[in-house]
mmCIF file of C-alpha atoms in Angstrom:
data_model
loop_
_atom_site.group_PDB
_atom_site.id
_atom_site.type_symbol
_atom_site.label_atom_id
_atom_site.label_comp_id
_atom_site.label_asym_id
_atom_site.label_seq_id
_atom_site.Cartn_x
_atom_site.Cartn_y
_atom_site.Cartn_z
ATOM 1 C CA MET A 1 80.379 78.396 -61.745
ATOM 2 C CA HIS A 2 80.793 78.945 -65.498
ATOM 3 C CA ASP A 3 78.423 80.401 -68.087
ATOM 4 C CA ASN A 4 78.429 77.108 -70.019
ATOM 5 C CA GLU A 5 77.173 74.984 -67.097
ATOM 6 C CA VAL A 6 73.570 73.843 -66.849
ATOM 7 C CA SER A 7 72.832 73.348 -63.164
ATOM 8 C CA ALA A 8 70.406 74.134 -60.386
ATOM 9 C CA LEU A 9 72.850 76.693 -58.972
ATOM 10 C CA ASN A 10 73.572 78.630 -62.157
ATOM 11 C CA THR A 11 71.636 81.895 -61.882
ATOM 12 C CA MET A 12 73.271 83.387 -64.995
ATOM 13 C CA LYS A 13 70.818 81.760 -67.458
ATOM 14 C CA CYS A 14 73.115 79.458 -69.409
ATOM 15 C CA GLN A 15 72.734 80.268 -73.096
ATOM 16 C CA THR A 16 71.662 77.297 -75.197
ATOM 17 C CA ALA A 17 74.333 77.823 -77.852
ATOM 18 C CA ASP A 18 77.044 77.995 -75.158
ATOM 19 C CA ALA A 19 75.973 75.005 -73.025
ATOM 20 C CA LYS A 20 78.820 72.500 -72.621
ATOM 21 C CA LYS A 21 77.951 70.442 -69.557
ATOM 22 C CA LEU A 22 75.129 69.301 -67.295
ATOM 23 C CA CYS A 23 76.105 69.380 -63.614
ATOM 24 C CA ILE A 24 74.333 67.178 -61.059
ATOM 25 C CA TYR A 25 75.280 67.758 -57.424
ATOM 26 C CA ASP A 26 75.498 64.996 -54.764
ATOM 27 C CA ILE A 27 75.030 62.432 -57.508
ATOM 28 C CA GLY A 28 75.821 59.405 -55.334
ATOM 29 C CA LEU A 29 73.096 60.267 -52.848
ATOM 30 C CA LYS A 30 70.532 60.815 -55.593
ATOM 31 C CA LEU A 31 71.344 57.525 -57.318
ATOM 32 C CA LYS A 32 70.697 55.764 -54.008
ATOM 33 C CA SER A 33 67.395 57.620 -53.550
ATOM 34 C CA PRO A 34 65.205 56.755 -56.571
ATOM 35 C CA GLY A 35 63.119 59.683 -57.755
ATOM 36 C CA GLN A 36 62.850 62.584 -60.179
ATOM 37 C CA TYR A 37 65.256 65.519 -59.939
ATOM 38 C CA ASP A 38 65.791 68.765 -61.856
ATOM 39 C CA ILE A 39 69.126 69.775 -63.394
ATOM 40 C CA GLY A 40 68.468 73.189 -64.912
ATOM 41 C CA GLY A 41 67.610 75.050 -68.096
ATOM 42 C CA THR A 42 69.094 76.808 -71.116
ATOM 43 C CA TYR A 43 68.027 80.093 -72.693
ATOM 44 C CA THR A 44 68.300 82.293 -75.748
ATOM 45 C CA ALA A 45 68.765 85.747 -74.235
ATOM 46 C CA ASP A 46 66.069 85.708 -71.504
ATOM 47 C CA GLN A 47 63.741 83.274 -73.278
ATOM 48 C CA PRO A 48 63.737 79.672 -71.979
ATOM 49 C CA ASP A 49 64.544 76.939 -74.522
ATOM 50 C CA LEU A 50 65.108 73.675 -72.653
ATOM 51 C CA TRP A 51 64.844 72.236 -69.155
ATOM 52 C CA PHE A 52 66.809 69.100 -68.218
ATOM 53 C CA PHE A 53 65.716 66.632 -65.544
ATOM 54 C CA TYR A 54 66.391 63.000 -64.662
ATOM 55 C CA VAL A 55 64.890 59.972 -62.956
ATOM 56 C CA THR A 56 66.991 57.564 -60.887
ATOM 57 C CA SER A 57 66.245 53.899 -60.225
ATOM 58 C CA VAL A 58 67.998 50.769 -58.974
ATOM 59 C CA CYS A 59 68.002 47.544 -60.984
ATOM 60 C CA PRO A 60 68.800 43.954 -59.938
ATOM 61 C CA GLY A 61 72.480 43.438 -59.193
ATOM 62 C CA TYR A 62 72.855 46.935 -57.728
ATOM 63 C CA ASN A 63 73.036 48.711 -61.054
ATOM 64 C CA TYR A 64 72.058 52.350 -60.684
ATOM 65 C CA LEU A 65 70.273 54.006 -63.596
ATOM 66 C CA LEU A 66 70.099 57.694 -64.439
ATOM 67 C CA ASN A 67 67.425 58.310 -67.067
ATOM 68 C CA LEU A 68 67.934 61.733 -68.631
ATOM 69 C CA PHE A 69 65.051 63.756 -70.088
ATOM 70 C CA LEU A 70 64.492 67.243 -71.390
ATOM 71 C CA CYS A 71 61.442 69.486 -71.537
ATOM 72 C CA HIS A 72 61.063 71.657 -74.646
ATOM 73 C CA ARG A 73 59.886 75.112 -73.569
ATOM 74 C CA LYS A 74 58.785 75.800 -77.141
ATOM 75 C CA SER A 75 57.979 73.708 -80.192
ATOM 76 C CA GLY A 76 60.680 72.875 -82.709
ATOM 77 C CA ILE A 77 63.642 70.635 -83.448
ATOM 78 C CA VAL A 78 66.702 70.263 -81.226
ATOM 79 C CA SER A 79 69.962 68.574 -82.186
ATOM 80 C CA LEU A 80 71.560 67.331 -78.967
ATOM 81 C CA GLY A 81 75.055 65.959 -78.486
ATOM 82 C CA ILE A 82 75.435 63.913 -75.295
ATOM 83 C CA SER A 83 78.308 61.979 -73.692
ATOM 84 C CA ASN A 84 78.534 58.584 -75.379
ATOM 85 C CA GLY A 85 79.470 56.353 -72.444
ATOM 86 C CA ASP A 86 79.158 55.436 -68.779
ATOM 87 C CA GLU A 87 82.879 55.412 -67.895
ATOM 88 C CA LEU A 88 83.840 57.921 -65.218
ATOM 89 C CA THR A 89 86.926 59.979 -64.474
ATOM 90 C CA HIS A 90 87.059 61.210 -60.883
ATOM 91 C CA GLN A 91 88.569 64.642 -60.280
ATOM 92 C CA ILE A 92 89.572 65.333 -56.688
ATOM 93 C CA ILE A 93 89.651 69.047 -55.895
ATOM 94 C CA ASN A 94 89.199 69.118 -52.118
ATOM 95 C CA ASP A 95 87.135 67.411 -49.423
ATOM 96 C CA VAL A 96 83.826 68.804 -50.680
ATOM 97 C CA ASP A 97 84.178 69.948 -54.314
ATOM 98 C CA ASN A 98 84.962 66.767 -56.243
ATOM 99 C CA SER A 99 83.706 65.867 -59.697
ATOM 100 C CA SER A 100 82.942 62.703 -61.649
ATOM 101 C CA LEU A 101 83.249 63.327 -65.383
ATOM 102 C CA LEU A 102 81.724 61.340 -68.228
ATOM 103 C CA SER A 103 83.402 61.109 -71.640
ATOM 104 C CA ASP A 104 83.507 64.311 -73.676
ATOM 105 C CA THR A 105 83.026 62.296 -76.879
ATOM 106 C CA LEU A 106 79.480 63.068 -77.998
ATOM 107 C CA THR A 107 76.831 61.133 -79.872
ATOM 108 C CA TRP A 108 74.113 63.146 -81.574
ATOM 109 C CA GLN A 109 70.364 62.742 -81.701
ATOM 110 C CA THR A 110 67.425 64.711 -83.013
ATOM 111 C CA LEU A 111 64.546 65.621 -80.697
ATOM 112 C CA ASN A 112 61.274 67.198 -81.743
ATOM 113 C CA ALA A 113 58.505 68.975 -79.860
ATOM 114 C CA ILE A 114 55.206 69.495 -81.649
ATOM 115 C CA GLN A 115 53.898 71.633 -78.779
ATOM 116 C CA PRO A 116 55.544 73.678 -76.002
ATOM 117 C CA ASN A 117 56.467 71.787 -72.819
ATOM 118 C CA GLY A 118 56.746 68.462 -74.633
ATOM 119 C CA LYS A 119 59.161 66.002 -73.032
ATOM 120 C CA SER A 120 61.815 63.817 -74.679
ATOM 121 C CA PHE A 121 63.814 60.891 -73.349
ATOM 122 C CA VAL A 122 67.515 61.494 -73.986
ATOM 123 C CA LYS A 123 69.587 58.618 -72.625
ATOM 124 C CA THR A 124 70.062 56.140 -69.783
ATOM 125 C CA PHE A 125 73.389 56.065 -67.952
ATOM 126 C CA CYS A 126 74.194 52.966 -65.888
ATOM 127 C CA PHE A 127 76.565 52.991 -62.905
ATOM 128 C CA SER A 128 77.833 50.119 -60.777
ATOM 129 C CA GLU A 129 77.807 50.014 -57.002
ATOM 130 C CA ALA A 130 81.568 50.614 -57.102
ATOM 131 C CA ASP A 131 80.997 53.763 -59.177
ATOM 132 C CA VAL A 132 78.369 55.079 -56.778
ATOM 133 C CA SER A 133 80.531 54.431 -53.714
ATOM 134 C CA LYS A 134 83.195 56.750 -55.154
ATOM 135 C CA MET A 135 80.908 59.711 -55.826
ATOM 136 C CA ASN A 136 78.631 60.144 -52.831
ATOM 137 C CA HIS A 137 78.803 63.961 -52.709
ATOM 138 C CA ASN A 138 80.479 64.436 -56.087
ATOM 139 C CA THR A 139 79.179 66.562 -58.921
ATOM 140 C CA LEU A 140 78.445 64.470 -62.018
ATOM 141 C CA VAL A 141 79.494 66.319 -65.179
ATOM 142 C CA ILE A 142 77.782 65.246 -68.419
ATOM 143 C CA PRO A 143 79.261 66.902 -71.551
ATOM 144 C CA VAL A 144 76.665 68.222 -74.031
ATOM 145 C CA ALA A 145 76.261 70.445 -77.077
ATOM 146 C CA ILE A 146 72.972 71.881 -78.344
ATOM 147 C CA GLN A 147 71.719 73.247 -81.659
ATOM 148 C CA MET A 148 68.217 74.722 -81.776
ATOM 149 C CA ASP A 149 66.160 74.312 -84.983
ATOM 150 C CA PRO A 150 69.077 73.179 -87.185
ATOM 151 C CA LYS A 151 68.073 73.813 -90.812
ATOM 152 C CA ARG A 152 69.695 70.659 -92.175
ATOM 153 C CA LEU A 153 67.375 68.413 -90.166
ATOM 154 C CA LYS A 154 64.209 67.670 -92.114
ATOM 155 C CA THR A 155 62.155 64.465 -92.142
ATOM 156 C CA ASP A 156 61.700 61.360 -90.006
ATOM 157 C CA VAL A 157 62.329 63.312 -86.804
ATOM 158 C CA VAL A 158 60.315 60.836 -84.745
ATOM 159 C CA THR A 159 62.455 57.908 -85.894
ATOM 160 C CA ASN A 160 65.705 59.741 -85.160
ATOM 161 C CA ARG A 161 64.461 60.792 -81.733
ATOM 162 C CA ILE A 162 63.705 57.263 -80.647
ATOM 163 C CA LYS A 163 66.906 55.555 -81.713
ATOM 164 C CA LEU A 164 69.182 54.814 -78.755
ATOM 165 C CA GLN A 165 72.568 56.471 -78.898
ATOM 166 C CA HIS A 166 74.415 53.485 -77.478
ATOM 167 C CA ASP A 167 73.745 50.739 -80.035
ATOM 168 C CA LEU A 168 74.177 47.416 -78.230
ATOM 169 C CA GLY A 169 73.357 45.291 -81.270
ATOM 170 C CA ASP A 170 76.872 43.876 -81.549
ATOM 171 C CA MET A 171 76.717 42.783 -77.927
ATOM 172 C CA LEU A 172 73.563 40.784 -78.633
ATOM 173 C CA LEU A 173 74.981 39.189 -81.781
ATOM 174 C CA LYS A 174 78.284 38.252 -80.154
ATOM 175 C CA GLN A 175 76.612 37.045 -76.927
ATOM 176 C CA GLU A 176 79.241 38.830 -74.844
ATOM 177 C CA LYS A 177 79.042 38.648 -71.040
ATOM 178 C CA THR A 178 75.438 37.474 -70.981
ATOM 179 C CA ASP A 179 73.881 36.890 -67.564
ATOM 180 C CA PHE A 180 70.242 36.068 -68.291
ATOM 181 C CA ILE A 181 68.278 33.573 -70.422
ATOM 182 C CA ILE A 182 64.836 33.950 -71.972
ATOM 183 C CA LYS A 183 63.002 30.774 -72.975
ATOM 184 C CA THR A 184 60.112 30.587 -75.474
ATOM 185 C CA PRO A 185 57.382 27.939 -76.023
ATOM 186 C CA SER A 186 59.570 26.353 -78.728
ATOM 187 C CA GLN A 187 62.116 25.668 -75.946
ATOM 188 C CA LYS A 188 64.612 27.927 -77.679
ATOM 189 C CA GLU A 189 66.856 29.830 -75.285
ATOM 190 C CA TYR A 190 68.102 33.378 -75.837
ATOM 191 C CA LYS A 191 71.135 34.615 -73.934
ATOM 192 C CA THR A 192 70.671 38.237 -72.930
ATOM 193 C CA HIS A 193 71.792 40.916 -70.486
ATOM 194 C CA LYS A 194 69.609 41.561 -67.469
ATOM 195 C CA ILE A 195 70.494 45.242 -67.294
ATOM 196 C CA VAL A 196 69.349 45.863 -70.894
ATOM 197 C CA LEU A 197 66.010 44.139 -70.309
ATOM 198 C CA ALA A 198 65.361 45.942 -67.034
ATOM 199 C CA ALA A 199 66.431 49.377 -68.258
ATOM 200 C CA HIS A 200 63.858 49.741 -71.017
ATOM 201 C CA SER A 201 60.755 47.830 -69.929
ATOM 202 C CA SER A 202 59.038 48.102 -66.551
ATOM 203 C CA VAL A 203 57.165 44.886 -67.380
ATOM 204 C CA LEU A 204 60.383 42.932 -67.910
ATOM 205 C CA ARG A 205 61.959 44.610 -64.887
ATOM 206 C CA ASN A 206 59.138 43.452 -62.604
ATOM 207 C CA MET A 207 59.258 39.949 -64.081
ATOM 208 C CA ILE A 208 62.986 39.756 -63.421
ATOM 209 C CA LYS A 209 62.586 40.988 -59.843
ATOM 210 C CA SER A 210 60.169 38.143 -59.083
ATOM 211 C CA LEU A 211 62.612 35.448 -60.222
ATOM 212 C CA LYS A 212 65.032 33.457 -58.108
ATOM 213 C CA GLU A 213 67.033 32.209 -61.092
ATOM 214 C CA ASN A 214 68.532 33.909 -64.132
ATOM 215 C CA ILE A 215 66.120 32.292 -66.581
ATOM 216 C CA MET A 216 62.629 33.413 -67.596
ATOM 217 C CA PHE A 217 59.864 31.961 -69.771
ATOM 218 C CA ILE A 218 57.975 34.353 -72.065
ATOM 219 C CA ASP A 219 54.935 33.104 -73.951
ATOM 220 C CA ILE A 220 55.613 34.655 -77.362
ATOM 221 C CA THR A 221 56.946 33.299 -80.648
ATOM 222 C CA ASP A 222 60.642 33.170 -81.419
ATOM 223 C CA ASN A 223 60.212 35.789 -84.142
ATOM 224 C CA ASP A 224 58.378 38.176 -81.809
ATOM 225 C CA LEU A 225 61.040 37.806 -79.134
ATOM 226 C CA GLU A 226 63.799 38.435 -81.660
ATOM 227 C CA LEU A 227 62.085 41.660 -82.743
ATOM 228 C CA LEU A 228 61.665 42.663 -79.101
ATOM 229 C CA LEU A 229 65.348 42.040 -78.368
ATOM 230 C CA GLU A 230 66.376 43.889 -81.518
ATOM 231 C CA PHE A 231 64.568 46.985 -80.282
ATOM 232 C CA LEU A 232 65.848 46.695 -76.694
ATOM 233 C CA TYR A 233 69.449 46.422 -77.883
ATOM 234 C CA THR A 234 69.471 48.829 -80.828
ATOM 235 C CA GLY A 235 66.618 51.249 -80.242
ATOM 236 C CA THR A 236 64.974 50.453 -83.571
ATOM 237 C CA VAL A 237 63.622 47.631 -85.760
ATOM 238 C CA LYS A 238 65.355 47.005 -89.071
ATOM 239 C CA ASP A 239 63.141 47.273 -92.160
ATOM 240 C CA ILE A 240 60.181 48.197 -89.974
ATOM 241 C CA MET A 241 58.152 49.276 -93.014
ATOM 242 C CA LYS A 242 58.160 45.644 -94.193
ATOM 243 C CA ARG A 243 56.903 44.344 -90.831
ATOM 244 C CA ASN A 244 53.403 43.695 -89.566
ATOM 245 C CA CYS A 245 53.373 46.936 -87.616
ATOM 246 C CA LEU A 246 49.965 46.338 -86.045
ATOM 247 C CA HIS A 247 51.286 43.144 -84.482
ATOM 248 C CA LEU A 248 54.510 44.904 -83.519
ATOM 249 C CA LEU A 249 52.397 47.560 -81.812
ATOM 250 C CA GLU A 250 50.722 44.822 -79.744
ATOM 251 C CA ILE A 251 54.150 43.624 -78.590
ATOM 252 C CA ALA A 252 55.163 47.180 -77.700
ATOM 253 C CA GLU A 253 52.003 47.677 -75.639
ATOM 254 C CA GLN A 254 52.380 44.276 -73.948
ATOM 255 C CA PHE A 255 55.810 45.238 -72.626
ATOM 256 C CA GLN A 256 54.980 48.951 -72.161
ATOM 257 C CA LEU A 257 57.701 50.162 -74.493
ATOM 258 C CA LYS A 258 56.675 53.766 -75.090
ATOM 259 C CA ASN A 259 59.355 54.448 -77.696
ATOM 260 C CA LEU A 260 58.511 51.319 -79.690
ATOM 261 C CA ILE A 261 54.840 52.331 -79.587
ATOM 262 C CA LEU A 262 55.759 55.716 -81.084
ATOM 263 C CA LEU A 263 58.026 54.096 -83.652
ATOM 264 C CA THR A 264 55.409 51.594 -84.840
ATOM 265 C CA LYS A 265 52.627 54.209 -84.957
ATOM 266 C CA HIS A 266 54.896 56.394 -87.065
ATOM 267 C CA ALA A 267 55.552 53.437 -89.401
ATOM 268 C CA ILE A 268 51.833 52.599 -89.590
ATOM 269 C CA ASN A 269 51.038 56.172 -90.645
ATOM 270 C CA LYS A 270 53.708 56.024 -93.346
ATOM 271 C CA GLN A 271 52.342 52.689 -94.567
ATOM 272 C CA LYS A 272 48.837 54.183 -94.816
ATOM 273 C CA ASN A 273 50.098 57.226 -96.706
ATOM 274 C CA SER A 274 51.902 55.027 -99.227
ATOM 275 C CA LEU A 275 48.717 53.145 -100.194
#
């Protein structure tokens, strides 16, 4: 056990400025048992700053999702660096103390809490059945770095918080390795990725589960679907201030996209203030 580890077993109160990794024990078992689990917290001296937790779920095709969240123990801005990928390196130590390590290359995001105990979504990691089979009792190590209340971070915190750190926009544009088709009333077909749709919208996930084929009809316009896909793949909507944000909000609510709801409400407020 090291001082820079955030884990359920670390009784030494990992200092926020020193935190380098999140450690999740028996990760394979927890990925196979969907639910919410705690990781641990960070502190400044004896005062709590952050608490990390995660929710596991299983998507069609035996893709296992780990949705990472944090709870802000006090209000303020946090700059969080988090591992930028899903690829694993397995480290065999002995029969019981093995680790599965994610990339130590970090992507950064800004998270804001207006009030104490506010919660922020951080990132979704996706693992295959082959991955899970190799790490039943392993400890998953997620590299991190944390800066509390960085002075250089000023405006548009909400927008920065919502943007996904793994921009999949190029994948959508290039139509790489698509496995699912969405059809609109115009009969236009959009090639997509089932895992992306299911990971970010419970509505789409339930629709996909009810299907026997890899094609789905959605009764919305081509333009609305393209905006929806843009958000699902990139975490944002380009030139959102020029959009009909009230209509975009309706789309977000229809598909229960909490982050898009926050993003559009933020844009609507900015539009009102500019009048």
